[in-house]
Structure formats: structure tokens, C-alpha cells
Amino acid sequence: MPKDIQKDSVDIYLKELAKEFKRITGRKVKAEIIIVGGGSVILNYDFRMNSVDIDAFNTSEEAVKAASLIVAEKYNLPTDWLNDDFKKTKSYSPKLREHSVYYKTFANVLEFRTINREYLIAMKMVSGRKYKNDLSDILGILYYHYQKQDEINYFDIEKAVNDLYDGFENISNETLEFVKTAINNRSFISGYEKQKESEIAVKERLIDFEDKYPNVVSEDNIDDIISKLE
């Protein structure tokens, strides 16, 4: 069975990806991959140790895709362990590239960049899913930088949201209040584990619902269904 992406294995997979890309394209071809979402969380922070997959830009290029399939087979990963499906979601912004930060280059051909700090929080706010890691990731990021005496304030986040999305239209009032409360009350200090438990419980209830009522849940109605299951 294919497995989740573990924090301590990501660099192994990325290095192997670069080697295969180089083998396929030759030594002179170079490319850039920008990792977002859960992949950025596990690369930049230490509170989450795994991700289902790695969301990234520029993964649909033929040589990158071919290399990723070789890595998937070698390490028993899902065939879509590296993908750009997030570009179909509201959290995508073409401005993410300019707010990314350098991570590493492997095999002198593949440069990897990530999203962090308030820009990653902005992405998570737009997603705002109660059944995944979005809200707990926000708390984890806030707490990490608080511990590093590099605190993220609300104005940083507001700027990031405006930079990426030109406003808050795609962020629910509930998520916005969640973030404001976390910052104002510093509930991110003790709230991570509780939020994580809540996300796990919501996901379990959602799975049970989907087992009983197949093909009912959609992106348009999932929030309403979750609220009725609580």
C-alpha cells in the first residue's frame, strides 16, 4: 500500500527526483519546483511529520512527471505523490512564486522553493478545512515563530492575504475569527493538540457519513454537512 510522505524522507525523494530528471533531460536542462501546502509545512516546521502528498508548481512538465513516477515506484509512493492539483483550488495564486523562498538545489538541475510564514498561513486560511490540517497548521506556524522570537502578527497575515488574493473574499468569517483569536489570545501556545484532535474527529465523522451516503459530499456542501455532523 502506498504511504504518506514522511518529513525525514522528503529530501531523499527530492534528490532522487532531481537525479532522474537529470538522467532524462541531460545535464544542461534545469527547472524550478515550488512546494506549497503540507509539503511546505513539513519542510519548514517541526510540528507535523507527514503529508499525504506534495503540492507544487511545475510538476506537470513531462520530464518532471516521468521522474516522479520512477521515484514513486522505487519508494512505494502514490503515483501522484508530487502534483499540482492545488492549482484547481481557491488557495492557488499566480503570485505565490514571487513570495516563495529558496529551499535546496539537487543534482545541480532542480531548484526547490517553498512557502512559509504568513504566506503559508494565508493559503491555509483560504483552504480553511476542518477535516484536514489547515487550522492546526496555522496554530503550529504561529507557535513556531513565537518560540523563535520571530512572532507573526495579524498585519503580516493581512498583507500576505492581500498580496496573494487581493482581499479576503475567499476566506470565511469563521476562519478569520479563528486566526484573530489565536493571535490576540495567543491560544496557539496550547491549542495545537486540541485542534488536531478536532480535525481527526471531524474527518472520522465525515468518512462514516460518506460510507452511509456515497457520492453526496461535494466541495459545495461539505461545510454544511460537517456542521450538521458536529
Coordinates of C-alpha atoms in Angstrom, one line a residue:
M1 CA 0.0 0.0 0.0
P2 CA 1.4 3.5 -0.9
K3 CA 2.4 5.5 2.1
D4 CA 2.3 9.1 3.3
I5 CA 5.3 11.4 2.8
Q6 CA 7.4 11.5 6.0
K7 CA 9.3 14.6 7.0
D8 CA 12.7 12.7 7.3
S9 CA 12.3 11.2 3.8
V10 CA 11.3 14.2 1.7
D11 CA 14.9 15.2 0.8
I12 CA 15.6 11.7 -0.3
Y13 CA 12.7 11.7 -2.7
L14 CA 13.5 15.2 -4.0
K15 CA 17.1 14.3 -4.5
E16 CA 16.1 11.1 -6.4
L17 CA 13.6 13.2 -8.4
A18 CA 16.4 15.5 -9.5
K19 CA 18.7 12.6 -10.4
E20 CA 16.1 11.0 -12.6
F21 CA 15.2 14.4 -14.1
K22 CA 18.8 14.9 -15.0
R23 CA 19.1 11.4 -16.5
I24 CA 16.0 12.1 -18.6
T25 CA 16.8 15.6 -19.8
G26 CA 20.6 15.8 -19.7
R27 CA 23.0 17.9 -17.7
K28 CA 22.2 21.3 -19.1
V29 CA 18.4 21.3 -18.6
K30 CA 17.3 23.0 -15.3
A31 CA 13.9 23.5 -13.7
E32 CA 12.3 25.0 -10.6
I33 CA 9.7 23.4 -8.4
I34 CA 7.8 25.5 -5.8
I35 CA 6.4 23.4 -3.0
V36 CA 3.3 24.6 -1.1
G37 CA 0.7 23.3 1.4
G38 CA 1.5 20.4 3.6
G39 CA 4.9 19.8 1.8
S40 CA 6.0 23.3 2.8
V41 CA 4.8 22.7 6.4
I42 CA 6.9 19.6 6.8
L43 CA 9.9 21.1 5.1
N44 CA 9.9 24.3 7.2
Y45 CA 8.5 23.3 10.5
D46 CA 8.8 20.5 13.1
F47 CA 5.2 20.2 14.5
R48 CA 3.9 18.0 11.6
M49 CA 5.8 14.9 10.5
N50 CA 4.0 13.8 7.4
S51 CA 1.8 14.8 4.4
V52 CA -0.4 12.8 2.1
D53 CA 1.3 14.3 -0.9
I54 CA 3.5 17.2 -2.1
D55 CA 1.6 20.0 -3.7
A56 CA 3.8 22.0 -6.1
F57 CA 4.2 24.2 -9.1
N58 CA 5.8 23.0 -12.4
T59 CA 5.2 19.3 -11.7
S60 CA 3.2 18.7 -14.9
E61 CA 6.3 19.2 -17.1
E62 CA 6.8 15.9 -19.0
A63 CA 10.3 15.2 -17.6
V64 CA 9.3 16.0 -14.0
K65 CA 6.3 13.8 -14.3
A66 CA 8.3 10.9 -15.7
A67 CA 10.9 11.3 -13.0
S68 CA 8.3 11.4 -10.2
L69 CA 6.7 8.2 -11.4
I70 CA 10.1 6.5 -11.2
V71 CA 10.6 7.7 -7.7
A72 CA 7.1 6.6 -6.8
E73 CA 7.8 3.0 -8.0
K74 CA 11.2 2.9 -6.2
Y75 CA 9.9 4.1 -2.8
N76 CA 6.4 2.7 -3.0
L77 CA 4.7 6.1 -3.1
P78 CA 1.4 7.1 -4.6
T79 CA 1.9 7.9 -8.3
D80 CA 0.7 11.4 -7.6
W81 CA 2.9 11.9 -4.6
L82 CA 4.1 15.1 -6.4
N83 CA 1.3 17.0 -8.1
D84 CA -0.2 20.4 -8.9
D85 CA -3.8 19.6 -8.2
F86 CA -3.9 22.5 -5.7
K87 CA -4.0 24.9 -8.8
K88 CA -7.6 23.9 -9.1
T89 CA -8.4 25.1 -5.6
K90 CA -9.1 28.6 -4.2
S91 CA -5.8 28.6 -2.4
Y92 CA -3.9 28.9 -5.7
S93 CA -2.5 32.2 -6.6
P94 CA -0.1 33.0 -9.5
K95 CA 1.7 35.4 -7.1
L96 CA 2.9 32.5 -4.9
R97 CA 6.1 32.3 -6.9
E98 CA 7.3 35.8 -6.0
H99 CA 6.6 35.2 -2.3
S100 CA 8.4 31.8 -2.2
V101 CA 11.8 31.2 -0.6
Y102 CA 14.7 29.1 -1.7
Y103 CA 15.0 25.7 -0.1
K104 CA 17.6 23.5 -1.9
T105 CA 19.0 22.5 -5.3
F106 CA 19.6 18.9 -6.1
A107 CA 21.9 17.4 -8.8
N108 CA 22.6 21.0 -9.9
V109 CA 19.4 20.9 -12.0
L110 CA 16.3 21.1 -9.9
E111 CA 15.8 24.1 -7.6
F112 CA 13.2 23.7 -4.9
R113 CA 11.4 26.7 -3.3
T114 CA 8.8 26.7 -0.5
I115 CA 6.1 29.0 1.0
N116 CA 6.4 29.8 4.7
R117 CA 5.4 32.2 7.5
E118 CA 2.4 34.4 6.8
Y119 CA 2.1 33.4 3.1
L120 CA 1.6 29.8 4.1
I121 CA -0.9 30.9 6.7
A122 CA -2.8 32.9 4.1
M123 CA -3.0 29.7 1.9
K124 CA -4.3 27.7 4.9
M125 CA -6.9 30.4 5.7
V126 CA -8.3 30.2 2.2
S127 CA -8.5 26.4 2.4
G128 CA -9.8 26.5 5.9
R129 CA -10.8 22.8 6.0
K130 CA -12.0 21.5 9.4
Y131 CA -11.3 17.9 8.3
K132 CA -7.7 18.4 7.3
N133 CA -4.7 20.1 8.8
D134 CA -5.4 23.7 7.7
L135 CA -6.3 25.2 11.1
S136 CA -3.9 23.2 13.2
D137 CA -1.1 24.1 10.7
I138 CA -1.9 27.8 11.3
L139 CA -1.6 27.4 15.0
G140 CA 1.6 25.4 14.6
I141 CA 3.2 28.0 12.4
L142 CA 2.2 30.8 14.7
Y143 CA 3.6 29.0 17.7
Y144 CA 6.8 28.0 15.9
H145 CA 7.7 31.6 15.1
Y146 CA 6.6 32.8 18.6
Q147 CA 9.1 30.3 20.1
K148 CA 11.8 31.6 17.7
Q149 CA 11.0 35.2 18.9
D150 CA 10.0 36.0 15.3
E151 CA 6.3 36.4 16.0
I152 CA 3.8 36.8 13.2
N153 CA 1.2 39.4 13.8
Y154 CA -2.2 39.9 12.2
F155 CA -0.9 42.8 10.0
D156 CA 1.7 40.4 8.4
I157 CA -1.1 38.0 7.6
E158 CA -3.4 40.6 6.3
K159 CA -0.7 41.8 3.9
A160 CA 0.0 38.3 2.8
V161 CA -3.7 37.7 2.0
N162 CA -3.9 40.9 0.0
D163 CA -0.6 40.1 -1.8
L164 CA -1.8 36.7 -2.9
Y165 CA -5.6 37.1 -3.2
D166 CA -6.3 40.8 -3.4
G167 CA -8.6 40.6 -0.4
F168 CA -10.5 38.3 2.0
E169 CA -13.4 37.3 -0.3
N170 CA -12.3 33.6 -0.3
I171 CA -11.8 33.4 3.5
S172 CA -14.7 32.5 5.7
N173 CA -15.6 34.7 8.7
E174 CA -15.2 31.7 10.9
T175 CA -11.6 31.1 9.8
L176 CA -10.8 34.8 10.0
E177 CA -12.1 34.9 13.6
F178 CA -10.2 31.7 14.4
V179 CA -6.9 33.4 13.3
K180 CA -7.6 36.7 15.1
T181 CA -8.5 34.9 18.3
A182 CA -5.4 32.7 18.1
I183 CA -3.2 35.8 17.8
N184 CA -4.9 38.1 20.2
N185 CA -5.2 35.4 22.9
R186 CA -2.1 33.5 22.0
S187 CA -4.2 30.4 22.0
F188 CA -1.7 28.9 19.5
I189 CA 0.5 28.2 22.5
S190 CA -1.7 25.4 23.9
G191 CA -4.3 25.0 21.2
Y192 CA -2.5 22.9 18.6
E193 CA -3.1 19.4 20.0
K194 CA -6.8 20.2 20.7
Q195 CA -7.3 21.5 17.2
K196 CA -5.5 18.5 15.8
E197 CA -7.8 16.2 17.7
S198 CA -10.9 18.1 16.5
E199 CA -9.7 17.7 12.8
I200 CA -9.3 14.0 13.3
A201 CA -12.7 13.6 14.8
V202 CA -14.4 15.6 12.0
K203 CA -12.6 13.5 9.4
E204 CA -13.8 10.3 11.0
R205 CA -17.4 11.5 11.1
L206 CA -17.1 12.6 7.5
I207 CA -15.8 9.2 6.5
D208 CA -18.7 7.5 8.3
F209 CA -21.2 9.8 6.5
E210 CA -19.6 9.1 3.1
D211 CA -19.8 5.3 3.8
K212 CA -23.6 5.7 4.5
Y213 CA -24.3 8.2 1.8
P214 CA -21.9 7.7 -1.1
N215 CA -21.5 10.4 -3.7
V216 CA -23.3 13.0 -1.6
V217 CA -20.4 15.1 -0.3
S218 CA -19.0 17.8 -2.6
E219 CA -16.9 20.9 -2.3
D220 CA -20.1 23.0 -2.3
N221 CA -21.9 21.2 0.5
I222 CA -19.1 19.8 2.7
D223 CA -19.1 22.7 5.2
D224 CA -22.9 22.3 5.7
I225 CA -22.6 18.5 6.2
I226 CA -19.8 18.9 8.7
S227 CA -21.8 21.5 10.7
K228 CA -24.7 19.0 10.9
L229 CA -22.4 16.2 12.0
E230 CA -21.0 18.2 14.9

